[in-house]
Short mmCIF file of C-alpha atoms in Angstrom, two decimals:
data_model
loop_
_atom_site.label_atom_id
_atom_site.label_comp_id
_atom_site.label_asym_id
_atom_site.label_seq_id
_atom_site.Cartn_x
_atom_site.Cartn_y
_atom_site.Cartn_z
CA MET A 21 0.05 -0.02 0.14
CA GLY A 22 1.54 3.49 -0.79
CA VAL A 23 2.04 5.92 1.87
CA ASP A 24 0.51 8.59 -0.18
CA ILE A 25 -2.86 7.90 0.24
CA GLN A 26 -4.37 10.90 2.41
CA VAL A 27 -7.77 10.93 3.92
CA SER A 28 -9.33 14.74 4.47
CA SER A 29 -9.32 16.30 8.29
CA PHE A 30 -13.48 16.09 7.84
CA GLY A 31 -13.63 12.11 6.81
CA THR A 32 -10.87 11.64 10.07
CA ILE A 33 -13.15 13.47 12.20
CA ALA A 34 -16.52 11.84 10.63
CA GLY A 35 -15.06 8.36 11.45
CA LEU A 36 -14.41 9.92 14.98
CA ILE A 37 -16.96 10.63 16.07
CA ILE A 38 -19.07 7.75 14.25
CA ALA A 39 -16.95 5.42 16.46
CA ILE A 40 -17.90 7.66 19.96
CA VAL A 41 -21.68 7.36 18.33
CA PHE A 42 -21.78 3.90 17.92
CA ILE A 43 -19.77 3.00 21.78
CA LEU A 44 -22.86 4.78 22.86
CA LYS A 45 -24.83 2.67 21.48
CA ARG A 46 -23.81 0.28 23.59
CA VAL A 47 -22.23 -1.50 19.72
CA ALA A 48 -18.68 -3.80 21.06
CA PRO A 49 -15.97 -0.62 21.48
CA PRO A 50 -13.38 -2.77 18.54
CA VAL A 51 -16.38 -3.32 15.50
CA ALA A 52 -17.62 0.68 17.19
CA MET A 53 -13.85 1.83 15.97
CA MET A 54 -13.18 -0.49 12.57
CA ILE A 55 -16.81 0.81 11.55
CA GLY A 56 -15.49 4.67 12.41
CA ALA A 57 -12.09 3.82 10.59
CA LEU A 58 -13.89 2.63 7.33
CA VAL A 59 -16.40 5.22 7.48
CA GLY A 60 -14.43 7.81 7.86
CA GLY A 61 -11.40 6.63 5.04
CA LEU A 62 -14.61 7.05 2.52
CA MET A 63 -16.04 10.25 3.72
CA GLY A 64 -12.32 11.44 3.78
CA GLY A 65 -12.24 10.64 -0.41
CA LEU A 66 -10.92 7.07 -0.05
CA ALA A 67 -12.24 4.37 -2.00
CA PHE A 68 -13.33 1.11 -0.59
CA SER A 69 -10.00 -0.57 -0.90
CA ASP A 70 -8.05 2.04 0.54
CA SER A 71 -10.26 2.14 3.49
CA VAL A 72 -9.56 -1.24 4.07
CA ASN A 73 -5.88 -1.00 3.13
CA ILE A 74 -5.10 1.61 5.63
CA MET A 75 -7.56 -0.31 8.17
CA ILE A 76 -5.49 -3.68 7.70
CA ASP A 77 -2.04 -1.43 7.77
CA GLY A 78 -3.00 0.11 11.39
CA ALA A 79 -3.87 -2.67 12.82
CA LYS A 80 -0.49 -4.46 11.67
CA GLY A 81 0.50 -2.15 13.83
CA MET A 82 -0.30 -3.01 16.82
CA THR A 83 1.02 -6.70 16.51
CA GLY A 84 3.70 -6.40 18.74
CA ILE A 85 2.41 -4.86 21.47
CA VAL A 86 -0.59 -7.06 21.20
CA LEU A 87 1.54 -9.87 21.66
CA ARG A 88 2.85 -8.04 24.49
CA VAL A 89 -0.14 -7.72 25.77
CA LEU A 90 -1.44 -11.51 25.88
CA THR A 91 2.18 -12.39 27.60
CA ALA A 92 1.30 -9.85 30.20
CA GLY A 93 -1.27 -12.08 31.42
CA VAL A 94 0.67 -14.39 32.26
CA LEU A 95 1.25 -12.34 35.34
CA ALA A 96 -1.38 -10.59 35.41
CA GLY A 97 -3.46 -14.01 36.30
CA VAL A 98 -1.10 -15.06 38.47
CA LEU A 99 -1.63 -12.10 40.78
CA ILE A 100 -5.10 -12.23 40.43
CA GLU A 101 -6.01 -16.11 40.81
CA SER A 102 -3.83 -17.09 43.58
CA GLY A 103 -5.11 -14.23 45.45
CA ALA A 104 -1.89 -12.70 45.66
CA ALA A 105 -3.73 -8.71 43.83
CA LYS A 106 -5.78 -9.45 47.59
CA THR A 107 -3.37 -9.95 49.85
CA ILE A 108 -1.44 -6.88 48.48
CA ALA A 109 -4.74 -4.77 49.00
CA GLU A 110 -5.48 -5.88 51.68
CA SER A 111 -2.44 -5.72 53.63
CA ILE A 112 -1.94 -1.90 52.42
CA LEU A 113 -5.64 -1.15 53.73
CA HIS A 114 -5.29 -2.94 56.96
CA LYS A 115 -1.83 -1.35 57.70
CA LEU A 116 -2.54 2.16 57.65
CA GLY A 117 -6.56 1.60 58.87
CA VAL A 118 -9.60 2.98 59.26
CA LYS A 119 -8.29 6.84 60.01
CA LYS A 120 -6.31 7.12 56.81
CA ALA A 121 -8.78 4.85 55.21
CA LEU A 122 -9.16 7.03 51.90
CA LEU A 123 -5.52 7.48 51.69
CA ALA A 124 -5.20 3.76 52.34
CA ILE A 125 -7.44 2.43 48.88
CA ALA A 126 -6.35 5.26 46.81
CA GLY A 127 -2.89 3.75 47.90
CA ALA A 128 -4.22 0.43 47.49
CA THR A 129 -5.46 0.64 44.13
CA MET A 130 -2.67 2.77 42.94
CA ILE A 131 0.27 0.28 44.12
CA LEU A 132 -1.96 -3.53 42.90
CA THR A 133 -2.19 -1.40 39.50
CA ALA A 134 1.18 -0.65 39.45
CA VAL A 135 2.60 -3.77 39.81
CA GLY A 136 0.79 -5.05 36.30
CA VAL A 137 -2.76 -5.53 37.69
CA PHE A 138 -5.70 -4.22 34.98
CA ILE A 139 -6.55 -1.57 36.05
CA GLY A 140 -10.41 -3.11 36.18
CA VAL A 141 -9.44 -6.33 37.44
CA ALA A 142 -7.41 -3.99 40.50
CA VAL A 143 -10.50 -1.84 40.83
CA LEU A 144 -12.84 -5.02 41.87
CA THR A 145 -10.50 -6.06 44.13
CA VAL A 146 -10.03 -3.40 45.83
CA ALA A 147 -13.39 -2.17 46.05
CA PRO A 148 -15.30 -5.39 48.47
CA ILE A 149 -12.38 -4.69 50.93
CA ALA A 150 -12.58 -0.80 50.32
CA LEU A 151 -16.69 -0.90 51.14
CA SER A 152 -16.31 -2.54 54.68
CA ILE A 153 -13.79 0.05 55.69
CA ALA A 154 -15.84 2.42 54.72
CA LYS A 155 -18.34 1.80 56.44
CA GLN A 156 -16.81 1.47 59.64
CA ALA A 157 -14.90 4.76 58.85
CA LYS A 158 -19.06 6.31 58.31
CA LEU A 159 -17.80 7.45 54.61
CA SER A 160 -19.59 8.27 51.06
CA LYS A 161 -20.01 6.01 48.16
CA LEU A 162 -18.40 9.07 46.05
CA ALA A 163 -15.55 9.27 48.14
CA VAL A 164 -14.37 5.60 48.38
CA LEU A 165 -14.51 5.30 44.63
CA LEU A 166 -13.25 8.69 43.63
CA ALA A 167 -10.55 6.90 45.71
CA ILE A 168 -10.51 4.09 44.06
CA SER A 169 -10.37 5.81 40.89
CA GLY A 170 -7.76 8.31 41.50
CA GLY A 171 -5.44 5.64 42.63
CA GLY A 172 -6.08 3.13 40.25
CA LYS A 173 -5.23 5.91 37.36
CA ALA A 174 -1.93 7.05 39.35
CA GLY A 175 -0.83 3.86 39.69
CA ASN A 176 -1.60 2.58 35.67
CA ILE A 177 0.99 5.57 34.29
CA MET A 178 3.65 3.54 35.75
CA SER A 179 2.93 0.18 35.46
CA PRO A 180 3.70 -3.10 33.05
CA ASN A 181 0.07 -2.43 32.09
CA PRO A 182 -1.45 -2.66 27.83
CA ASN A 183 -1.58 1.57 28.27
CA THR A 184 1.98 1.53 29.04
CA ILE A 185 3.46 -1.54 26.48
CA ALA A 186 0.66 0.51 23.82
CA VAL A 187 2.95 3.74 24.18
CA SER A 188 6.27 2.39 24.80
CA GLU A 189 5.97 0.36 21.14
CA ALA A 190 4.65 3.34 19.60
CA PHE A 191 7.61 5.47 20.74
CA SER A 192 10.46 2.93 20.60
CA VAL A 193 11.44 3.64 23.89
CA PRO A 194 11.65 0.91 27.26
CA LEU A 195 8.85 -0.13 29.23
CA THR A 196 10.75 0.80 32.38
CA SER A 197 11.72 3.92 31.08
CA VAL A 198 7.82 5.33 30.58
CA MET A 199 6.85 3.44 33.65
CA VAL A 200 9.79 6.08 35.69
CA ALA A 201 8.11 8.65 33.81
CA GLY A 202 4.72 8.13 35.41
CA ILE A 203 6.37 7.88 38.84
CA ILE A 204 5.90 12.01 40.11
CA PRO A 205 2.98 12.69 38.32
CA ALA A 206 1.30 9.48 39.75
CA LEU A 207 1.98 10.76 43.08
CA LEU A 208 0.95 14.45 42.65
CA GLY A 209 -2.61 12.82 41.27
CA LEU A 210 -2.59 10.55 44.36
CA ALA A 211 -1.86 13.71 46.48
CA ILE A 212 -5.14 15.46 45.05
CA THR A 213 -7.56 12.11 44.39
CA TYR A 214 -6.83 12.29 48.55
CA LEU A 215 -7.18 15.59 49.10
CA MET A 216 -11.09 15.87 46.94
CA ALA A 217 -11.92 12.40 48.43
CA GLN A 218 -11.41 13.85 51.82
CA ASN A 219 -13.88 17.17 50.68
CA LEU A 220 -16.38 14.49 49.75
CA LYS A 221 -16.47 11.82 52.54
CA GLN A 222 -19.36 12.99 54.35
CA THR A 223 -21.10 13.66 50.59
CA GLY A 224 -23.85 12.15 48.77
CA SER A 225 -24.96 7.91 49.89
CA GLN A 226 -23.08 5.97 52.43
CA VAL A 227 -21.96 2.21 52.76
CA GLU A 228 -25.42 -0.12 53.99
CA GLU A 229 -25.27 -3.10 54.81
CA VAL A 230 -26.68 -4.82 51.34
CA ASP A 231 -23.27 -3.41 49.48
CA MET A 232 -21.43 -5.54 51.52
CA GLU A 233 -19.72 -8.62 49.69
CA GLU A 234 -19.55 -11.60 52.41
CA GLY A 235 -15.98 -12.77 52.89
CA ASN A 236 -14.48 -15.90 52.15
CA GLU A 237 -11.93 -18.09 53.58
CA GLU A 238 -9.27 -18.68 51.30
CA LYS A 239 -5.47 -18.91 52.38
CA LEU A 240 -4.06 -16.20 50.86
CA PRO A 241 -0.23 -16.12 49.50
CA SER A 242 2.17 -14.00 52.13
CA LEU A 243 2.98 -10.25 51.31
CA PHE A 244 6.46 -11.37 50.63
CA GLY A 245 4.88 -14.16 47.74
CA ALA A 246 2.27 -11.89 46.74
CA LEU A 247 4.69 -9.15 45.57
CA SER A 248 7.55 -11.71 44.43
CA GLY A 249 6.01 -12.18 41.03
CA PRO A 250 6.52 -8.24 40.43
CA ALA A 251 10.06 -7.97 42.01
CA VAL A 252 11.44 -10.24 39.37
CA ALA A 253 9.26 -8.61 36.12
CA ILE A 254 10.45 -5.31 37.55
CA PHE A 255 13.84 -6.33 38.34
CA LEU A 256 14.77 -8.20 34.47
CA LEU A 257 13.03 -5.16 33.14
CA LEU A 258 15.46 -2.84 34.62
CA LEU A 259 18.69 -4.82 33.72
CA GLN A 260 18.79 -2.69 30.06
CA PRO A 261 18.74 0.96 31.67
CA GLY A 262 21.14 -0.59 34.65
CA PHE A 263 23.21 -3.10 33.25
CA GLY A 264 22.69 -2.01 29.00
CA ILE A 265 20.94 -5.91 29.18
CA SER A 266 17.51 -5.59 26.81
CA ILE A 267 14.78 -8.46 27.92
CA ASP A 268 11.61 -7.56 26.52
CA PRO A 269 8.55 -7.32 28.16
CA LEU A 270 7.19 -10.07 25.83
CA ILE A 271 10.09 -12.35 28.15
CA ALA A 272 10.43 -10.34 31.67
CA LEU A 273 6.25 -10.53 32.21
CA PRO A 274 5.41 -13.86 31.95
CA VAL A 275 8.71 -14.88 33.55
CA GLY A 276 8.08 -13.01 36.42
CA GLY A 277 4.47 -14.14 37.16
CA ILE A 278 6.10 -17.90 36.98
CA ALA A 279 8.50 -16.93 39.37
CA GLY A 280 5.82 -15.82 41.77
CA ALA A 281 3.86 -18.91 41.27
CA ILE A 282 7.00 -20.41 42.41
CA VAL A 283 8.00 -18.79 45.04
CA MET A 284 4.18 -18.68 46.52
CA LYS A 285 3.89 -22.63 45.80
CA LYS A 286 1.37 -22.17 43.32
CA THR A 287 2.54 -24.62 40.31
CA ARG A 288 -0.08 -26.86 40.01
CA ASP A 289 -1.84 -23.68 39.27
CA LEU A 290 0.37 -22.53 37.30
CA ASN A 291 -1.88 -23.69 33.55
CA PHE A 292 -5.25 -22.53 35.28
CA TYR A 293 -3.27 -18.88 35.99
CA ILE A 294 -1.84 -18.15 32.42
CA THR A 295 -5.25 -19.46 30.52
CA SER A 296 -7.28 -17.15 33.01
CA GLY A 297 -4.84 -14.25 32.66
CA ILE A 298 -4.17 -14.67 28.46
CA ASP A 299 -8.41 -15.12 28.98
CA LYS A 300 -8.56 -11.66 30.31
CA MET A 301 -6.02 -10.09 27.84
CA SER A 302 -7.69 -10.79 24.95
CA GLY A 303 -10.58 -8.63 25.22
CA ILE A 304 -7.98 -5.78 25.22
CA ALA A 305 -5.76 -7.34 22.19
CA ILE A 306 -8.96 -7.49 20.36
CA LEU A 307 -9.78 -3.63 21.22
CA LEU A 308 -5.76 -2.85 20.78
CA LEU A 309 -6.63 -4.43 17.01
CA GLY A 310 -10.37 -2.12 17.03
CA THR A 311 -7.76 0.96 17.58
CA GLY A 312 -5.31 -0.04 15.15
CA THR A 313 -7.78 0.94 12.30
CA LEU A 314 -8.78 4.28 13.64
CA ALA A 315 -4.97 4.77 14.36
CA GLY A 316 -4.38 4.19 10.73
CA LEU A 317 -7.36 6.25 9.49
CA ILE A 318 -5.24 9.22 11.63
CA SER A 319 -2.11 8.48 10.56
CA HIS A 320 -2.60 8.93 6.73
CA SER A 321 -4.89 12.45 7.66
CA ALA A 322 -4.14 15.33 7.48
CA LEU A 323 -5.09 15.66 11.21
CA THR A 324 -1.90 15.59 12.90
CA THR A 325 -0.71 18.90 10.58
CA VAL A 326 -3.83 20.78 11.21
CA ILE A 327 -3.30 20.13 15.33
CA THR A 328 0.24 21.68 15.28
CA ASN A 329 -0.95 24.37 12.76
CA SER A 330 -3.22 25.70 15.00
CA ILE A 331 -1.26 25.53 17.80
CA GLU A 332 1.53 26.87 16.80
CA SER A 333 -0.85 29.86 15.53
CA LEU A 334 -2.05 30.10 18.72
CA GLY A 335 1.79 30.96 19.88
CA LEU A 336 1.59 27.27 21.88
CA PRO A 337 4.74 25.65 22.02
CA THR A 338 4.72 22.25 19.72
CA TYR A 339 5.29 20.20 21.99
CA LEU A 340 1.21 20.30 23.18
CA ILE A 341 0.93 18.17 20.57
CA ALA A 342 1.81 15.08 22.78
CA PRO A 343 -0.41 15.75 25.84
CA ILE A 344 -3.44 17.09 23.81
CA ALA A 345 -2.84 13.81 21.15
CA GLY A 346 -3.72 11.42 24.43
CA ILE A 347 -6.60 13.70 26.03
CA THR A 348 -8.44 14.00 22.36
CA MET A 349 -7.89 9.99 21.86
CA SER A 350 -8.74 9.53 25.54
CA ALA A 351 -12.30 12.07 24.95
CA ALA A 352 -13.15 9.52 22.01
CA THR A 353 -12.04 5.39 23.12
CA GLY A 354 -13.08 6.09 26.85
CA SER A 355 -10.50 3.17 27.74
CA THR A 356 -6.60 4.54 29.02
CA SER A 357 -4.70 1.65 26.36
CA ALA A 358 -6.77 2.99 23.33
CA ALA A 359 -6.47 6.55 24.26
CA ALA A 360 -2.28 5.42 24.18
CA ALA A 361 -2.29 2.71 21.46
CA VAL A 362 -4.71 5.21 19.16
CA ALA A 363 -2.61 8.21 20.18
CA GLY A 364 1.20 6.85 20.16
CA GLY A 365 0.58 4.86 16.91
CA ALA A 366 -0.77 7.83 14.74
CA PHE A 367 0.93 10.91 16.67
CA ALA A 368 4.27 9.57 17.92
CA PRO A 369 6.14 9.92 14.08
CA THR A 370 4.72 13.81 14.09
CA ILE A 371 5.64 14.55 17.89
CA ILE A 372 9.31 12.98 17.16
CA GLU A 373 9.47 14.88 14.02
CA ILE A 374 8.78 18.45 15.52
CA GLY A 375 12.07 18.01 17.84
CA VAL A 376 10.13 16.17 20.93
CA SER A 377 12.29 13.09 22.47
CA ALA A 378 10.58 9.55 22.20
CA LEU A 379 10.49 9.46 25.75
CA ALA A 380 8.96 12.81 26.37
CA GLY A 381 6.21 12.27 23.66
CA ALA A 382 5.66 8.71 25.36
CA ALA A 383 5.35 9.93 28.19
CA MET A 384 3.02 13.04 27.48
CA VAL A 385 1.33 11.28 25.29
CA HIS A 386 0.73 8.81 28.51
CA ALA A 387 -0.61 11.44 31.37
CA GLY A 388 -2.80 13.12 28.55
CA ALA A 389 -4.35 9.39 27.84
CA THR A 390 -5.85 9.29 31.66
CA VAL A 391 -7.66 12.54 31.32
CA LEU A 392 -11.22 11.94 30.14
CA ASP A 393 -10.88 7.47 30.16
CA HIS A 394 -13.47 7.25 32.41
CA MET A 395 -15.93 8.56 30.35
CA PRO A 396 -19.68 6.94 30.23
CA HIS A 397 -18.97 5.60 26.68
CA GLY A 398 -16.14 3.52 28.28
CA THR A 399 -16.10 0.31 30.17
CA TYR A 400 -13.88 1.89 33.05
CA PHE A 401 -17.39 4.37 33.47
CA HIS A 402 -19.41 1.03 34.37
CA ILE A 403 -16.97 -0.94 36.08
CA THR A 404 -15.94 1.79 38.41
CA ARG A 405 -19.67 2.04 39.22
CA SER A 406 -20.89 -1.50 40.28
CA SER A 407 -18.19 -1.91 42.30
CA VAL A 408 -19.45 0.07 44.34
CA LYS A 409 -23.03 -0.46 43.83
CA MET A 410 -23.03 3.22 42.76
CA ASN A 411 -26.21 4.50 40.72
CA MET A 412 -25.43 6.28 37.47
CA HIS A 413 -26.97 9.27 38.53
CA GLU A 414 -24.40 9.44 41.68
CA ARG A 415 -21.34 8.34 39.24
CA PHE A 416 -21.97 11.56 37.25
CA LYS A 417 -21.23 13.70 39.64
CA LEU A 418 -17.83 12.12 39.99
CA LEU A 419 -16.32 13.12 36.63
CA PRO A 420 -15.34 16.28 37.07
CA TYR A 421 -13.10 15.23 40.28
CA GLU A 422 -11.61 12.46 37.98
CA THR A 423 -11.05 14.70 34.88
CA VAL A 424 -8.97 16.80 37.80
CA ILE A 425 -6.87 14.30 38.67
CA GLY A 426 -6.07 13.57 34.83
CA ILE A 427 -5.27 16.95 34.10
CA VAL A 428 -2.69 17.65 36.95
CA MET A 429 -0.93 14.46 36.08
CA VAL A 430 -0.79 15.61 32.45
CA ILE A 431 0.13 19.42 33.92
CA ALA A 432 3.37 17.60 36.11
CA SER A 433 4.27 15.68 32.89
CA THR A 434 4.35 18.49 30.65
CA ILE A 435 6.02 20.46 32.70
CA MET A 436 8.46 18.26 33.78
CA PHE A 437 8.87 16.85 29.93
CA GLY A 438 8.03 18.98 27.90
CA ILE A 439 8.97 22.29 29.21
CA LEU A 440 12.14 21.22 31.81
CA HIS A 441 13.40 18.74 29.26
#
């Protein structure tokens, strides 16, 4: 396929709007994005065959990301199914106790996400324990869910999760570099989460007995065993910046998962953990292929040039294209992973071309992808709502607070990597 195929900005924007409308109509997001990419190409002046070609080309660009995401499922499966994730969450929540309940809830979700548990699963793991503590501390559901959501967002930008894998692949930078780049923005995100949750602790509905889940008596692994898998994975990933030994996440993450199962003496269940983890990641892998078709449309359009020219005409620094790309794609997809993949795949060449370093571009796009990933056309909105049994009207009240958390993190990242380099 020739790279000279060009889609009009009108067609590209129309394609994005169509994808959003279909997602809002509860069409599966990968399918909605494929429809948006196809119709956007046709409306942008392409022949049917050329529209299909740019979709395939975009999806091909996601192959490396998809492989890494699937193998990350080994670590995720071990953490979730062995009870390791629950051990980590309970240890943090019980250590800080009722007096610092909201900090404990936000911190537990952040750490759980940061060690490699997919954000939706981290939310569902922390929520039952958080509700129990919230009932004792007489905290509102709004405060609890804000702490959970903000903690998850903070952990997500310094994790070996699909979003981080997608942006590191798009900008060809080591996964650990992107994870480290997210630490300071994440800690600031955690701080603003805690402050806002404190202000909401008596606002809205309270946790009732009916919201509580009955606990089971499953035997959980020790904290040392629970942390062993992520520790091994992160150690292997750190060999590149530390000693120049490059171990791809494709290897490091599953090896960490297997090591964790060995330390926890759960090797008999390893095949079940791997199967479960890959099953959980397969939905994300399919989503990424769908986003790839949309990335193909954007990368063959004049939209990146239009955005860059608009930024320059307003007298703004050109590096702002990186956070703006992440923010707009998070608004379009309602998903951090999809936003990171689309923004990275479509905008990375332009961002690097205007003189922004690959790591700086990756960090700012990644932070931008968290700003609007909680919108109601994405799955995160509904996962978080159901995790604390919150009604739809009350869930909508949290959207501005979650947006502030994302904005704080993207401002921190932009100051660090755009202004201070």
